[in-house]
Short mmCIF file of C-alpha atoms and ligand atoms in Angstrom, two decimals:
data_model
loop_
_atom_site.label_atom_id
_atom_site.label_comp_id
_atom_site.label_asym_id
_atom_site.label_seq_id
_atom_site.Cartn_x
_atom_site.Cartn_y
_atom_site.Cartn_z
CA MET A 1 144.78 55.63 -85.10
CA THR A 2 142.19 53.91 -87.29
CA GLN A 3 140.26 51.30 -85.39
CA GLY A 4 136.86 49.66 -85.50
CA PRO A 5 134.08 50.78 -83.21
CA THR A 6 134.28 50.01 -79.49
CA TYR A 7 130.59 50.65 -78.82
CA ALA A 8 127.19 50.49 -80.47
CA TYR A 9 123.72 51.66 -79.55
CA PHE A 10 121.71 48.44 -79.45
CA GLN A 11 118.36 47.48 -77.92
CA GLY A 12 117.98 50.81 -76.15
CA LYS A 13 121.44 51.33 -74.73
CA ILE A 14 125.11 51.82 -75.55
CA VAL A 15 126.90 48.47 -75.26
CA PRO A 16 130.33 47.06 -76.20
CA ILE A 17 130.34 46.35 -79.94
CA GLU A 18 130.80 42.58 -79.27
CA ASP A 19 127.42 42.56 -77.53
CA ALA A 20 125.52 44.23 -80.40
CA LYS A 21 124.42 41.04 -82.16
CA ILE A 22 121.24 39.97 -83.91
CA SER A 23 119.97 36.41 -84.43
CA VAL A 24 120.07 34.47 -87.70
CA MET A 25 116.27 34.43 -87.31
CA THR A 26 115.92 38.22 -87.34
CA HIS A 27 113.36 39.32 -89.93
CA ALA A 28 115.52 42.10 -91.43
CA PHE A 29 118.41 39.69 -91.95
CA ASN A 30 116.17 37.21 -93.74
CA TYR A 31 114.09 39.59 -95.86
CA GLY A 32 115.97 42.90 -96.19
CA THR A 33 113.35 44.69 -94.10
CA GLY A 34 115.61 47.35 -92.65
CA ALA A 35 116.62 50.87 -93.58
CA PHE A 36 119.88 52.61 -92.91
CA GLY A 37 121.64 55.92 -92.95
CA GLY A 38 125.19 57.05 -93.53
CA ILE A 39 126.42 60.14 -91.76
CA ARG A 40 129.90 61.62 -91.66
CA ALA A 41 131.63 63.51 -88.89
CA TYR A 42 134.74 65.52 -89.80
CA TRP A 43 137.67 66.42 -87.58
CA ASN A 44 138.61 70.12 -87.58
CA ASP A 45 142.23 70.69 -86.49
CA GLU A 46 141.93 74.36 -85.61
CA ALA A 47 138.78 73.92 -83.54
CA GLU A 48 140.02 70.53 -82.21
CA ASN A 49 136.50 69.32 -82.63
CA LEU A 50 134.52 66.74 -84.56
CA TYR A 51 131.61 68.13 -86.60
CA ILE A 52 128.69 65.91 -87.63
CA PHE A 53 127.28 67.00 -90.99
CA ARG A 54 123.50 67.59 -91.16
CA PRO A 55 122.63 64.83 -88.64
CA LEU A 56 119.00 65.88 -88.15
CA ASP A 57 118.35 65.71 -91.90
CA HIS A 58 119.84 62.21 -91.96
CA PHE A 59 117.78 61.00 -89.00
CA LYS A 60 114.62 62.52 -90.46
CA ARG A 61 115.18 60.59 -93.69
CA LEU A 62 115.93 57.42 -91.74
CA LEU A 63 112.61 57.67 -89.91
CA GLN A 64 110.86 58.31 -93.24
CA SER A 65 112.48 55.17 -94.69
CA GLY A 66 111.21 53.31 -91.62
CA LYS A 67 107.74 54.69 -92.23
CA LEU A 68 107.78 53.27 -95.77
CA LEU A 69 108.42 49.88 -94.15
CA LEU A 70 105.56 50.31 -91.67
CA MET A 71 107.78 50.97 -88.68
CA ASP A 72 106.55 53.03 -85.78
CA LEU A 73 109.70 53.89 -83.86
CA PRO A 74 109.66 55.72 -80.52
CA TYR A 75 112.48 58.09 -81.56
CA THR A 76 112.61 61.64 -82.90
CA PRO A 77 115.53 62.90 -85.01
CA GLU A 78 116.61 64.97 -81.98
CA ALA A 79 116.60 61.89 -79.72
CA MET A 80 118.67 59.99 -82.29
CA LEU A 81 121.16 62.87 -82.41
CA ASN A 82 121.50 62.83 -78.61
CA ILE A 83 122.30 59.12 -78.75
CA LEU A 84 124.86 59.75 -81.48
CA LEU A 85 126.52 62.49 -79.41
CA GLU A 86 126.73 60.12 -76.45
CA LEU A 87 128.16 57.36 -78.64
CA LEU A 88 130.82 59.62 -80.18
CA HIS A 89 131.78 61.00 -76.76
CA LYS A 90 132.27 57.47 -75.52
CA GLU A 91 134.40 56.56 -78.54
CA ASN A 92 136.34 59.81 -77.99
CA TYR A 93 137.56 59.94 -81.62
CA ARG A 94 140.17 62.60 -82.31
CA ASN A 95 142.29 63.62 -85.33
CA GLN A 96 140.27 61.50 -87.74
CA ASP A 97 137.07 61.51 -89.79
CA ILE A 98 134.22 59.22 -88.81
CA TYR A 99 131.39 57.43 -90.56
CA VAL A 100 128.19 56.71 -88.65
CA ARG A 101 125.80 53.91 -89.56
CA PRO A 102 122.31 54.12 -88.02
CA LEU A 103 119.86 51.34 -88.87
CA VAL A 104 116.18 50.73 -88.23
CA TYR A 105 115.05 47.17 -88.77
CA LYS A 106 112.34 44.58 -88.26
CA SER A 107 113.67 42.89 -85.17
CA SER A 108 111.10 40.08 -84.71
CA MET A 109 112.40 36.58 -85.26
CA GLY A 110 110.86 33.90 -87.41
CA ILE A 111 109.60 33.05 -90.85
CA GLY A 112 107.03 35.03 -92.85
CA VAL A 113 107.38 37.69 -95.51
CA ARG A 114 105.41 40.78 -94.48
CA LEU A 115 105.75 44.19 -92.91
CA HIS A 116 102.85 44.13 -90.45
CA ASP A 117 102.76 42.67 -86.93
CA LEU A 118 106.51 42.82 -86.48
CA ALA A 119 108.60 44.59 -83.86
CA CYS A 120 111.19 47.10 -84.99
CA ASP A 121 114.29 48.55 -83.40
CA PHE A 122 117.03 51.15 -83.89
CA THR A 123 120.76 50.52 -83.73
CA MET A 124 123.84 52.62 -84.53
CA PHE A 125 127.62 52.35 -84.65
CA SER A 126 130.46 54.50 -85.92
CA GLN A 127 133.95 53.95 -87.25
CA PRO A 128 136.90 55.91 -88.65
CA PHE A 129 136.53 56.26 -92.42
CA GLY A 130 138.47 57.78 -95.31
CA SER A 131 137.72 57.87 -99.05
CA TYR A 132 135.04 55.60 -100.54
CA ILE A 133 136.07 55.86 -104.19
CA PRO A 134 139.71 56.07 -105.26
CA ASN A 135 140.60 58.65 -107.96
CA GLU A 136 138.42 61.38 -106.43
CA GLU A 137 139.68 63.91 -108.96
CA GLY A 138 139.22 61.68 -111.99
CA SER A 139 137.07 58.58 -111.70
CA ARG A 140 136.34 56.20 -114.59
CA VAL A 141 132.74 55.13 -114.82
CA THR A 142 130.63 52.71 -116.88
CA PHE A 143 126.91 52.49 -117.59
CA SER A 144 125.62 49.48 -115.73
CA ALA A 145 123.70 46.72 -117.49
CA TRP A 146 121.47 46.66 -114.40
CA ARG A 147 118.52 49.05 -114.03
CA ARG A 148 117.57 51.08 -110.96
CA LEU A 149 114.71 49.75 -108.88
CA ASP A 150 111.48 51.56 -109.61
CA ASP A 151 109.46 53.43 -106.98
CA ASN A 152 106.79 50.75 -107.41
CA MET A 153 109.26 47.92 -106.77
CA ILE A 154 111.32 49.11 -103.82
CA PRO A 155 111.23 52.89 -103.37
CA ALA A 156 114.67 54.36 -103.98
CA ARG A 157 113.81 57.38 -101.82
CA GLY A 158 114.03 55.06 -98.83
CA LYS A 159 117.45 53.67 -97.93
CA ILE A 160 116.03 50.17 -97.65
CA THR A 161 118.57 47.44 -96.90
CA GLY A 162 117.06 44.91 -99.34
CA ALA A 163 117.33 47.43 -102.19
CA TYR A 164 121.09 47.53 -101.80
CA ALA A 165 121.40 44.14 -103.51
CA ASN A 166 120.66 46.25 -106.64
CA SER A 167 123.45 48.70 -105.70
CA ALA A 168 125.86 45.83 -104.97
CA LEU A 169 125.23 44.28 -108.42
CA ILE A 170 125.91 47.66 -110.06
CA LYS A 171 129.06 48.35 -108.05
CA THR A 172 130.66 44.93 -108.34
CA ASP A 173 130.12 44.59 -112.08
CA ALA A 174 131.67 48.05 -112.58
CA VAL A 175 134.68 47.39 -110.35
CA LEU A 176 135.34 43.88 -111.69
CA SER A 177 135.29 45.36 -115.21
CA GLY A 178 138.02 47.81 -114.19
CA PHE A 179 135.94 50.94 -113.50
CA ASP A 180 135.67 52.97 -110.31
CA GLU A 181 131.87 53.08 -110.28
CA GLY A 182 128.71 52.34 -112.30
CA LEU A 183 126.06 54.75 -113.51
CA VAL A 184 122.60 53.23 -113.56
CA LEU A 185 119.59 54.01 -115.75
CA ASP A 186 115.97 54.06 -114.61
CA GLN A 187 113.23 51.97 -116.24
CA GLN A 188 112.76 54.64 -118.96
CA GLY A 189 116.46 54.65 -119.83
CA HIS A 190 117.28 57.99 -118.21
CA ILE A 191 120.19 58.42 -115.84
CA SER A 192 119.25 57.73 -112.26
CA GLU A 193 122.42 57.78 -110.12
CA GLY A 194 125.54 55.83 -109.14
CA SER A 195 125.40 52.67 -107.03
CA ALA A 196 125.37 54.71 -103.81
CA GLU A 197 125.65 58.36 -104.82
CA ASN A 198 123.82 61.06 -106.76
CA PHE A 199 124.89 62.27 -110.20
CA PHE A 200 125.40 65.77 -111.63
CA MET A 201 126.76 67.06 -114.93
CA VAL A 202 127.65 70.52 -116.26
CA ARG A 203 126.68 71.66 -119.76
CA ASP A 204 127.27 75.21 -120.97
CA GLY A 205 127.42 76.66 -117.46
CA VAL A 206 124.25 74.91 -116.27
CA VAL A 207 124.51 72.29 -113.52
CA ILE A 208 122.04 69.46 -114.18
CA THR A 209 120.91 66.56 -112.00
CA PRO A 210 118.18 63.89 -112.38
CA PRO A 211 114.86 64.68 -110.65
CA THR A 212 113.55 62.62 -107.74
CA SER A 213 111.16 60.94 -110.21
CA SER A 214 114.19 59.22 -111.81
CA ASN A 215 114.26 56.80 -108.85
CA ILE A 216 117.12 58.44 -107.00
CA LEU A 217 117.75 58.57 -103.29
CA GLU A 218 116.84 62.07 -102.15
CA GLY A 219 120.42 62.78 -101.19
CA ILE A 220 121.37 65.23 -98.47
CA THR A 221 124.68 65.92 -100.21
CA ARG A 222 122.72 66.52 -103.44
CA ARG A 223 120.63 69.14 -101.62
CA THR A 224 123.79 70.67 -100.19
CA VAL A 225 125.46 70.81 -103.60
CA ILE A 226 122.42 72.46 -105.22
CA LYS A 227 122.62 75.21 -102.58
CA LEU A 228 126.37 75.68 -103.06
CA VAL A 229 126.05 75.84 -106.85
CA GLN A 230 123.30 78.45 -106.69
CA ASP A 231 124.49 80.57 -103.77
CA GLU A 232 128.28 80.29 -103.94
CA LEU A 233 129.03 79.66 -107.64
CA GLY A 234 126.03 81.64 -108.91
CA LEU A 235 125.24 79.01 -111.55
CA PRO A 236 121.75 77.79 -112.50
CA VAL A 237 120.70 74.28 -111.49
CA GLN A 238 118.25 72.18 -113.49
CA GLU A 239 116.57 69.07 -112.09
CA ARG A 240 115.48 67.19 -115.19
CA GLU A 241 115.65 63.84 -116.93
CA ILE A 242 119.07 63.18 -118.44
CA ASP A 243 119.64 61.02 -121.50
CA ARG A 244 122.53 58.58 -121.40
CA THR A 245 124.37 60.18 -124.32
CA GLU A 246 124.28 63.66 -122.78
CA VAL A 247 127.03 62.57 -120.41
CA PHE A 248 129.34 61.84 -123.33
CA ILE A 249 129.11 65.45 -124.48
CA ALA A 250 128.96 67.10 -121.04
CA ASP A 251 131.68 69.56 -119.99
CA GLU A 252 131.99 68.09 -116.50
CA ALA A 253 130.30 65.43 -114.38
CA PHE A 254 130.50 64.32 -110.77
CA PHE A 255 129.07 62.06 -108.08
CA CYS A 256 128.12 63.24 -104.62
CA GLY A 257 127.00 61.54 -101.44
CA THR A 258 127.97 61.21 -97.82
CA GLY A 259 130.23 58.25 -98.56
CA VAL A 260 131.81 59.36 -101.86
CA GLN A 261 131.77 63.05 -100.87
CA LEU A 262 132.32 64.86 -104.18
CA VAL A 263 134.06 62.87 -106.91
CA ALA A 264 134.87 64.06 -110.44
CA ILE A 265 133.84 61.76 -113.29
CA THR A 266 136.38 62.25 -116.04
CA GLU A 267 135.67 59.22 -118.25
CA VAL A 268 132.47 57.30 -119.04
CA ASP A 269 132.66 54.08 -121.05
CA HIS A 270 136.04 55.02 -122.58
CA ARG A 271 134.89 58.53 -123.61
CA LYS A 272 136.43 61.56 -121.96
CA VAL A 273 134.05 63.86 -120.11
CA GLY A 274 135.04 67.35 -121.29
CA ASP A 275 138.80 67.22 -121.73
CA GLY A 276 139.08 64.23 -119.41
CA LYS A 277 140.50 66.28 -116.53
CA LEU A 278 139.14 67.73 -113.33
CA GLY A 279 137.10 70.77 -114.51
CA PRO A 280 136.68 74.21 -112.92
CA VAL A 281 133.16 73.73 -111.54
CA VAL A 282 133.94 70.40 -109.87
CA ARG A 283 137.27 71.76 -108.57
CA GLN A 284 135.54 74.73 -106.92
CA LEU A 285 132.72 72.59 -105.55
CA ARG A 286 135.15 70.11 -104.01
CA GLN A 287 136.96 72.95 -102.27
CA LEU A 288 133.70 74.45 -100.99
CA TYR A 289 132.32 71.09 -99.93
CA PHE A 290 135.33 70.05 -97.86
CA ASP A 291 135.53 73.48 -96.22
CA LEU A 292 131.83 73.26 -95.46
CA VAL A 293 131.77 69.77 -93.92
CA ARG A 294 134.86 70.50 -91.83
CA GLY A 295 133.09 73.49 -90.32
CA ARG A 296 135.16 76.17 -92.05
CA LEU A 297 132.30 78.12 -93.66
CA PRO A 298 130.66 80.11 -90.83
CA LYS A 299 127.69 80.94 -93.06
CA TYR A 300 126.63 77.29 -93.01
CA CYS A 301 127.62 76.38 -89.43
CA ALA A 302 124.03 75.40 -88.62
CA TRP A 303 124.77 72.22 -90.65
CA ASN A 304 127.80 71.33 -88.49
CA THR A 305 126.96 69.79 -85.11
CA PRO A 306 130.01 69.89 -82.82
CA VAL A 307 130.61 66.75 -80.77
CA TYR A 308 132.94 68.01 -78.07
CA GLY A 309 132.01 70.84 -75.75
CA THR A 310 128.38 69.63 -75.83
CA GLU A 311 128.58 67.51 -72.67
CA LYS A 312 125.45 67.91 -70.63
N1 PMP B 1 122.11 57.45 -103.73
C1 PMP B 1 122.23 56.28 -103.07
C2 PMP B 1 121.70 55.05 -103.72
C3 PMP B 1 122.84 56.24 -101.82
O1 PMP B 1 122.95 55.07 -101.16
C4 PMP B 1 123.33 57.43 -101.24
C5 PMP B 1 123.91 57.44 -99.86
N2 PMP B 1 125.13 56.83 -99.76
C6 PMP B 1 123.20 58.63 -101.97
C7 PMP B 1 122.57 58.60 -103.19
C8 PMP B 1 123.68 59.92 -101.40
O2 PMP B 1 122.87 60.33 -100.35
P1 PMP B 1 123.40 61.28 -99.20
O3 PMP B 1 123.97 62.46 -99.86
O4 PMP B 1 122.20 61.61 -98.40
O5 PMP B 1 124.42 60.51 -98.44
#
């Protein structure tokens, strides 16, 4: 059932994936001058449909990331969504969950570090995708020796391809040291996020997450989780700076993001978080989150874009 993509949107049209190729001279490949998104679409058995989760929010952020890189793209979020619907119809995925990777990038070829006077383009592909982090109900995490890029270096609020060398350093050092994921500090020594996911902890019934000024990506899952915590669990949420040692004495902690979904952190640098087991807040949030993204919470159905039955 699981297979790679058959098609991609490339240079203005949907083409076989083998034909979606860039040159070794492409600016974005040489200098990291691209930005990307990560969107999930979930299969719902009862509805026999695939639901894309918050696609317009993802495309809006992608265009904002492009703007940071001085890209003027002739697409709206709605136009990008229409292309995605066409792509997923063509792939005709069924009975499986899908990950979508849209990218905007400096497509001119040649040498010269800059952002101006370069062409840009938009491409997108999709593929079946399962879990991103093993041990979703009890991940083991370490504080990375690397620091998060500062807003005045490469803005973390943009999903800029070049910035993911920082994420790759964080992730690989954590995994090669035997952990599931790394937690990274900002320049001031406060918790920023994971290598590719946002961070939350629970202390005394309050759900706490770093503010956008801690050099985090402004995560769409983070925004979703804040809403679920407030409206469904009825717990207060605080966006504030978090000291490293607060995690050691937290009751619960978790990562969230499109890729990781919602993953419990039960151990940080050999110290148990809470009692070292999946806690009640994270358990409830995981349940709510998976029901939500699969299109099983009618109250939030505006966030679920159905793929099938939308043929024009
Ligand atoms: N932080 C980083 C660094 C990320 O790359 C991502 C996306 N994978 C996230 C957070 C989560 O963002 P979102 O919920 O919008 O997927």
